[in-house]
Structures are given as C-alpha cells and as structure tokens.
XYZ file of C-alpha atoms in Angstrom:
417
model
C 6.536 -17.029 22.176
C 5.211 -13.598 23.194
C 2.228 -13.556 25.436
C 0.441 -10.899 27.083
C -0.533 -11.373 30.737
C -4.127 -12.246 31.192
C -6.560 -9.504 32.064
C -8.370 -10.001 35.219
C -11.546 -12.142 34.787
C -10.800 -12.942 31.099
C -8.947 -16.115 30.180
C -8.085 -14.940 26.606
C -4.646 -13.520 26.086
C -2.686 -11.977 23.618
C -0.049 -13.994 21.937
C 2.530 -13.807 19.051
C 1.721 -15.803 15.852
C 2.695 -19.308 15.859
C 5.448 -20.346 13.341
C 4.196 -19.409 9.803
C 2.886 -22.008 7.574
C 1.356 -22.014 4.228
C -1.850 -23.784 3.453
C -1.132 -26.447 0.831
C -3.755 -25.428 -1.540
C -2.004 -22.202 -2.146
C 0.903 -23.846 -3.915
C 1.264 -26.098 -6.889
C 1.853 -29.696 -6.030
C 5.334 -29.729 -7.100
C 6.293 -26.626 -4.923
C 7.889 -27.382 -1.501
C 8.727 -24.012 -0.431
C 6.874 -21.949 2.139
C 5.299 -18.483 2.003
C 4.788 -17.356 5.619
C 2.818 -14.262 4.432
C -0.138 -16.552 3.590
C -0.917 -17.295 7.290
C -3.398 -14.387 7.336
C -5.256 -15.375 4.313
C -6.495 -18.779 3.214
C -6.090 -17.722 -0.446
C -4.746 -14.588 -2.026
C -7.782 -13.325 -3.932
C -7.443 -11.596 -7.201
C -10.461 -9.509 -6.276
C -12.937 -8.141 -8.783
C -11.921 -4.607 -8.059
C -8.972 -5.128 -10.214
C -11.423 -6.001 -12.972
C -14.455 -3.734 -12.197
C -13.522 -0.872 -9.814
C -9.868 0.022 -10.249
C -8.647 3.615 -11.033
C -12.128 4.510 -12.273
C -12.591 7.257 -14.692
C -14.785 9.675 -12.996
C -18.218 10.320 -14.686
C -20.370 12.426 -12.160
C -24.113 11.837 -12.225
C -26.252 14.782 -13.558
C -27.257 15.453 -9.792
C -23.670 15.871 -8.734
C -21.880 19.251 -9.058
C -19.375 19.607 -11.724
C -16.599 22.099 -12.519
C -16.628 23.438 -15.924
C -12.997 24.916 -15.360
C -11.863 21.226 -15.617
C -12.554 21.525 -19.404
C -11.173 25.100 -19.705
C -8.588 24.798 -22.718
C -6.640 27.755 -21.290
C -5.543 25.496 -18.571
C -3.566 23.204 -20.999
C -0.223 24.883 -20.594
C 3.168 23.918 -22.205
C 4.295 22.825 -18.710
C 1.588 20.367 -17.973
C 3.678 17.465 -18.369
C 6.751 18.952 -16.923
C 5.042 20.145 -13.762
C 3.585 16.798 -13.266
C 6.869 15.036 -13.545
C 8.498 17.516 -11.218
C 5.893 17.253 -8.648
C 5.906 13.417 -8.665
C 9.697 13.285 -8.499
C 9.865 15.720 -5.594
C 7.302 13.890 -3.536
C 8.762 10.492 -4.153
C 12.145 11.738 -3.260
C 11.009 13.386 -0.140
C 8.835 10.307 0.993
C 11.899 8.007 0.464
C 14.290 10.344 2.217
C 11.859 10.792 5.208
C 11.338 6.868 5.494
C 14.968 6.150 5.228
C 15.764 8.657 7.822
C 13.173 7.481 10.123
C 14.076 3.826 9.694
C 17.698 4.562 10.376
C 16.846 6.591 13.579
C 14.537 3.716 14.980
C 16.939 1.033 14.077
C 19.809 2.855 15.655
C 17.794 3.478 18.745
C 16.972 -0.211 19.045
C 20.597 -1.238 18.544
C 21.803 0.938 21.337
C 19.051 -0.390 23.722
C 19.884 -3.947 22.841
C 23.617 -3.177 23.236
C 23.040 -1.728 26.692
C 21.277 -4.850 27.892
C 23.958 -7.225 26.318
C 26.941 -5.057 27.123
C 28.124 -5.159 23.529
C 26.633 -4.343 19.974
C 28.262 -7.405 18.587
C 26.050 -10.119 17.059
C 22.843 -8.201 16.977
C 20.489 -9.231 14.111
C 17.182 -8.207 12.796
C 15.526 -11.043 14.577
C 16.673 -9.725 17.972
C 15.449 -6.202 17.120
C 12.098 -7.739 15.975
C 11.708 -9.621 19.328
C 12.441 -6.433 21.393
C 9.988 -4.307 19.379
C 7.289 -6.861 19.904
C 7.857 -7.269 23.589
C 7.447 -3.463 24.034
C 4.529 -3.305 21.653
C 2.918 -6.209 23.726
C 3.300 -4.198 26.906
C 1.553 -1.072 25.419
C -1.238 -3.218 24.293
C -1.659 -4.718 27.743
C -1.943 -1.251 29.405
C -4.510 -0.252 26.695
C -6.395 -3.418 27.410
C -6.422 -2.825 31.019
C -7.487 0.740 30.580
C -10.567 -0.272 28.439
C -11.557 -2.953 30.958
C -11.440 -0.517 33.835
C -13.425 2.118 31.821
C -16.176 -0.392 31.348
C -16.286 -1.714 34.938
C -19.404 -0.066 35.881
C -21.409 -1.562 33.090
C -23.474 -4.806 33.419
C -21.367 -8.024 33.449
C -22.579 -9.194 30.009
C -21.379 -5.848 28.474
C -18.147 -6.116 30.474
C -17.359 -9.544 29.196
C -18.229 -8.665 25.611
C -16.206 -5.566 25.504
C -13.231 -7.078 27.393
C -13.135 -10.149 25.127
C -13.516 -7.937 21.979
C -10.734 -5.671 23.190
C -8.534 -8.705 23.807
C -9.257 -10.105 20.210
C -8.574 -6.817 18.627
C -5.270 -6.332 20.495
C -4.263 -9.850 19.671
C -4.866 -9.216 15.994
C -2.877 -6.057 16.154
C 0.122 -7.749 17.953
C 0.289 -10.593 15.344
C -0.042 -8.396 12.129
C 3.294 -7.766 10.320
C 4.377 -4.173 9.763
C 3.337 -4.068 6.133
C -0.184 -5.215 7.046
C -0.592 -2.428 9.611
C 0.479 0.061 6.896
C -2.331 -1.427 4.666
C -4.641 -0.910 7.496
C -3.775 2.718 7.951
C -3.924 3.356 4.142
C -7.446 1.735 4.191
C -8.484 4.170 7.100
C -7.498 7.195 5.084
C -9.244 5.839 1.968
C -12.375 5.546 4.134
C -12.107 9.001 5.653
C -11.741 10.393 2.095
C -14.742 8.248 1.002
C -16.705 9.778 3.848
C -15.786 13.329 2.754
C -17.157 12.503 -0.746
C -20.583 11.964 0.804
C -20.757 15.345 2.466
C -22.534 17.702 -0.019
C -21.041 20.844 1.329
C -17.535 19.236 0.536
C -18.422 18.340 -3.094
C -16.593 21.160 -4.848
C -13.557 20.773 -2.647
C -13.230 17.192 -3.417
C -13.816 17.623 -7.066
C -10.898 20.088 -7.121
C -8.652 18.222 -4.803
C -9.245 14.505 -4.792
C -9.614 13.447 -8.325
C -6.948 14.036 -11.071
C -7.814 15.768 -14.321
C -4.987 16.186 -16.821
C -6.065 19.631 -17.797
C -6.649 21.009 -14.414
C -3.345 22.468 -13.892
C -3.145 20.949 -10.375
C -0.253 18.390 -9.938
C -1.207 17.706 -6.266
C -4.003 15.630 -7.321
C -1.532 13.094 -8.714
C -1.073 12.097 -5.072
C -4.556 12.884 -3.416
C -6.346 10.827 -6.041
C -4.502 7.761 -4.959
C -6.438 7.837 -1.764
C -9.645 8.800 -3.261
C -12.737 6.518 -3.910
C -16.198 7.978 -4.506
C -18.105 4.771 -4.451
C -18.360 2.289 -1.591
C -17.621 -0.715 -3.930
C -14.658 0.912 -5.308
C -13.315 1.375 -1.788
C -14.213 -2.052 -0.538
C -12.695 -4.022 -3.279
C -9.551 -1.971 -3.467
C -8.908 -2.155 0.332
C -9.577 -5.920 0.091
C -6.974 -6.448 -2.589
C -4.412 -4.120 -0.772
C -4.767 -6.169 2.394
C -3.860 -9.295 0.520
C -1.468 -8.319 -2.109
C 0.078 -5.302 -0.185
C 0.977 -7.696 2.751
C 2.661 -10.090 0.261
C 4.705 -7.407 -1.257
C 5.622 -6.049 2.197
C 6.695 -9.433 3.243
C 8.980 -9.706 0.090
C 10.601 -6.382 0.947
C 11.169 -7.617 4.544
C 12.720 -10.874 3.539
C 14.980 -9.189 1.113
C 16.250 -6.987 4.006
C 16.709 -9.902 6.278
C 18.167 -12.425 3.797
C 19.004 -10.410 0.773
C 22.374 -8.963 -0.167
C 22.194 -5.855 1.719
C 22.714 -7.151 5.367
C 21.668 -3.913 6.795
C 19.969 -4.019 10.141
C 16.342 -2.764 10.002
C 13.848 -2.353 12.867
C 10.841 -2.265 10.891
C 9.810 -2.467 7.108
C 6.636 -0.486 7.484
C 8.240 2.859 6.202
C 9.715 1.315 3.308
C 6.523 -0.319 2.274
C 4.839 3.000 2.648
C 7.180 4.864 0.445
C 6.881 2.003 -2.086
C 3.056 2.470 -2.042
C 3.005 6.197 -2.412
C 5.718 6.119 -5.079
C 3.864 3.420 -7.067
C 0.766 5.504 -6.882
C 2.547 8.488 -8.129
C 4.171 6.786 -11.019
C 0.601 5.131 -12.059
C -1.070 8.702 -11.948
C 1.832 10.245 -13.816
C 1.831 7.590 -16.605
C -1.955 8.158 -16.992
C -1.486 11.890 -17.015
C 1.265 12.032 -19.612
C -0.521 9.597 -21.951
C -3.819 11.536 -21.663
C -2.180 14.965 -22.358
C -0.189 13.535 -25.318
C -3.428 12.030 -26.707
C -5.334 15.184 -26.084
C -2.764 17.185 -28.039
C -2.719 14.780 -31.003
C -6.398 14.801 -31.265
C -6.598 18.638 -31.084
C -4.005 18.994 -33.864
C -5.903 16.655 -35.988
C -9.252 18.309 -35.648
C -10.381 21.324 -37.431
C -10.464 24.456 -35.426
C -14.170 24.641 -35.612
C -14.597 20.823 -34.240
C -15.247 20.495 -30.451
C -12.496 19.875 -28.450
C -12.126 16.288 -26.772
C -13.106 15.919 -23.233
C -10.860 14.190 -20.767
C -12.270 12.420 -17.737
C -10.869 12.797 -14.254
C -9.562 9.623 -12.596
C -9.182 8.346 -9.008
C -8.469 5.335 -6.975
C -5.672 3.321 -5.503
C -5.521 0.489 -8.081
C -2.287 1.812 -9.745
C -0.577 1.217 -6.575
C -2.242 -2.141 -5.909
C -1.286 -3.176 -9.408
C 2.453 -2.644 -8.359
C 1.961 -4.813 -5.432
C 0.097 -7.686 -7.471
C 3.127 -7.483 -9.993
C 5.764 -7.421 -7.286
C 4.029 -10.524 -5.460
C 3.726 -12.313 -8.921
C 7.554 -11.964 -9.739
C 8.713 -12.676 -6.112
C 6.369 -15.850 -5.759
C 5.813 -17.291 -9.084
C 4.473 -20.575 -7.735
C 1.808 -18.838 -5.848
C -1.959 -19.709 -6.860
C -4.596 -17.313 -6.523
C -8.392 -17.211 -6.661
C -10.548 -14.778 -8.343
C -13.368 -13.593 -6.014
C -16.554 -15.820 -6.674
C -14.801 -18.243 -8.779
C -14.070 -21.429 -7.108
C -10.942 -22.416 -9.167
C -7.339 -21.546 -8.299
C -5.022 -20.337 -10.955
C -1.366 -19.559 -11.125
C -0.659 -15.958 -10.156
C 1.353 -15.422 -13.413
C -1.655 -16.222 -15.600
C -4.025 -14.116 -13.408
C -1.682 -11.005 -13.590
C -0.757 -11.750 -17.294
C -4.603 -11.788 -18.010
C -4.979 -8.540 -16.332
C -2.318 -6.825 -18.134
C -3.689 -8.204 -21.488
C -7.166 -6.920 -20.685
C -5.728 -3.319 -19.828
C -3.658 -3.348 -22.963
C -6.777 -4.281 -25.111
C -8.738 -1.665 -23.193
C -6.130 1.097 -24.042
C -5.810 0.004 -27.726
C -9.625 -0.055 -28.145
C -10.142 3.157 -26.328
C -12.279 1.857 -23.499
C -12.812 4.750 -21.273
C -14.528 3.369 -18.118
C -11.167 2.509 -16.503
C -7.918 4.179 -16.407
C -5.999 1.394 -18.220
C -2.687 3.366 -18.574
C -2.653 3.853 -14.545
C -3.033 0.133 -14.243
C -0.289 -0.647 -16.767
C 1.814 2.137 -15.152
C 1.557 0.572 -11.831
C 2.348 -2.849 -12.966
C 5.416 -1.595 -14.727
C 6.534 0.025 -11.356
C 6.012 -3.078 -9.527
C 8.279 -4.992 -11.977
C 10.942 -2.390 -11.907
C 10.898 -2.460 -8.091
C 11.226 -6.104 -7.987
C 14.444 -5.774 -9.729
C 15.944 -2.842 -8.282
C 13.899 -1.856 -5.206
C 15.848 -3.443 -2.471
C 19.095 -2.092 -3.610
C 17.656 1.321 -4.048
C 16.242 1.264 -0.568
C 19.743 0.606 0.742
C 21.085 3.314 -1.185
C 18.449 5.677 0.141
C 19.412 4.650 3.768
C 23.026 5.209 3.076
C 22.469 8.705 1.639
C 20.182 9.618 4.622
C 22.883 8.541 6.987
C 25.474 10.703 5.040
C 23.244 13.763 5.084
C 21.881 13.449 8.749
C 24.578 11.370 10.313
C 24.853 7.854 11.545
C 25.763 4.894 9.562
C 23.354 1.993 9.080
C 24.758 -1.031 10.714
C 24.909 -4.387 8.974
C 23.838 -7.630 10.859
C 26.523 -10.138 11.549
C 25.393 -13.547 10.633
C 26.798 -16.867 11.632
C 27.751 -18.994 8.575
C-alpha cells in the first residue's frame, strides 16, 4: 500500500488505491467477473453527447465570421482524397513510432534501475515496474504538496487548512488515477484550451481555417486538429465526460492485454499506447467522413446540370469519432457490462446501447441527416472494433520495429506458472 507521508498539521495523506472492485449493479446478475476500471465510476454513462453533441457539423450563426473560400470549387483538386489519406497515414505512423520508442526507452530505464537494486534482471514483471513508478511519483507529489503548503504559510489559518487539504486531495486523486485516465485528463485540457480560443473574436478566422475540417478546403492538417476542437461548451462538456468513462475503460483493456495477453512484453506505462490509439482513431474517423463527403459531392456535381448551384458541404469538428472507438472497444472487451444513459434511470447492456447508437447513425446517414457527422461516428466505431481484434498485437509489432531501428530489444516478463 503506497502512502505519502503526512504533511505537517494535516492529517489527510496520499495513498494508493485499495484493491479494485466492481459495484454489483454494473454487471448482469449472472456475471461473476470483475472489472477493476469501474472503481472510478459508479456507472459508465452512455452520455447524451454521443446522441446530441458528437462530431457536430459546423453551421456558424450569421453573426460569426465565415470563409467563402471554403466553398471555392477550385479547391476541389483531384488529389483531395489522396492527400488526406497520406496525411492521416503519415501522422498515425509517426505517432505510433514515437509512442513505441518512448515506451521502450522508459521501460528499459526502469528495468535497469530495478535490476541494480536486485542485483539481477531475472524475474522482473510489469507489477514490479508499476510499484517502482508509483513510489517515485508519490515522492514527487509529496514535494509538490509541501511546496504549496509552505507557499501559503503566511495566509490566515482557515485558508491554509483549506488550501492544504485541497492540495492533498488533488494529489491523492492524481496518484490513484491510472495512466489512461491521466491521458484523458490531458486531452480534455487541450480540448478546453481550444474551446477558449474559439471564444476570442480576434482568433475567429484562424480557428475557422485551422480547427474545423472542411472536405473542400484543401487543408489536410484539420483532419487532426478538428479532433480536439469544440466550439460550444455543451459539446466540450459531454465529450470530455464520455472520454473519462469510456476512454479509461478502453485504456484499462489495453493495459490488461499487455500484462496478461499473448505478448508478455514488459511495459512501464500504457499511457503512450492509449494516446496513439486515440489520435489514430480520431484521424481514421475524420478521414472516413472526408472520403465519403468528397465522393458524395462529386456524384452530386456530376448529376446536376452545369447551371444548377453546387451543393454545399459543412465543416465538422469534435472528438466523438475517437470516443466512439473507445466505446466500441469497451463493448467488445467487456460484453457483460451495463451502462446508463445520462438522465435515464435504467441500466442497459452495453452491447444494446452501442448497437442502438450505430443503428441511429446508419439511419441518419441513409436519410441524409446533416446535423451530426454520422460517417465520422461509424468510422470511429469501425476503428474501435478493428483495434479490439488486432490492436495489442500491432502495438507489440511497433515496439519491436522501434527497437530494431533505434536499438534495444523489448524484454519479456518472466511469469511463474
């Protein structure tokens, strides 16, 4: 049990999480398994963001600045799809290579440190690396907490107590949080910063050009930047709410696959793997929407008379494509899990909830509903299903390839059978 030393005058202390347990109402009565990731959430909520604020089609109000160049037909080049595919593939390749390289480097460093303490690298497992990392992180949080307490030492006692206890509670929460959840917090912080930028009038033109994706804009970079872009508070809030639940669950699955799956490779942290998965899922969802939109645009233009007005395509933005990947991955990894739709007091099996969402998006696409980017949702769900089947093995392949290029060989943990 990890425990931070108590700060002077404050009884609360930082401690590691107790053994993980599942609240019984999360699972069907016949299930006897446990899902440790549910310790942080009494219920995984299928939030209304997935129904009402996901990958929203941007439709600026009349008072907002717009860019006429977005509809300039001369920007529809023959390479619009090819360039988008190349950009998405290049970014995903680089992100995975970077994540695999950093993971190998960090894991190798921890193996060496533990081996020096033990006198041998034999028998080192992921659990030993996790404990060592947590002890070091605990000490960093202790030092940070003490600095805060000393900084506010000149304030009245009531403020010192409030700030001190608040700091300890925050540090305790950070210490207990799994790696994937910390990544989700970081993503939400980036989303929040981008949202604030949308509210600065002087940045309106810059945000329209760089943080929403329009299939005819000729800019491939917005395939990525639009994943972190939310122009309304409710869109931001519900997507971050969903990410903290389903993103954590998906990250927990990736961690367990590394620890107990077929790879047996040592891994100090799953944070970078989850980050690479999230970025790639968002790119794939944006790319799917881009390709279908451009193809549909071309078909309509060919069918219309030359004198008829050209169809207008709306821009899209939001992280829901990547979140749909997390939702689908969670549903496939934990099929007995029950979820709760926000504001609805009835739990439903996750497979029914996710299936209903997919059906709604398919109907929306077929009927031409334009408020939401249904193709981005379906593309994200498809990526999540694919990653459930091949993702863990693909990650091991990336780590091996990175080791071959940059040196060092990922070590396998030696298990006792």
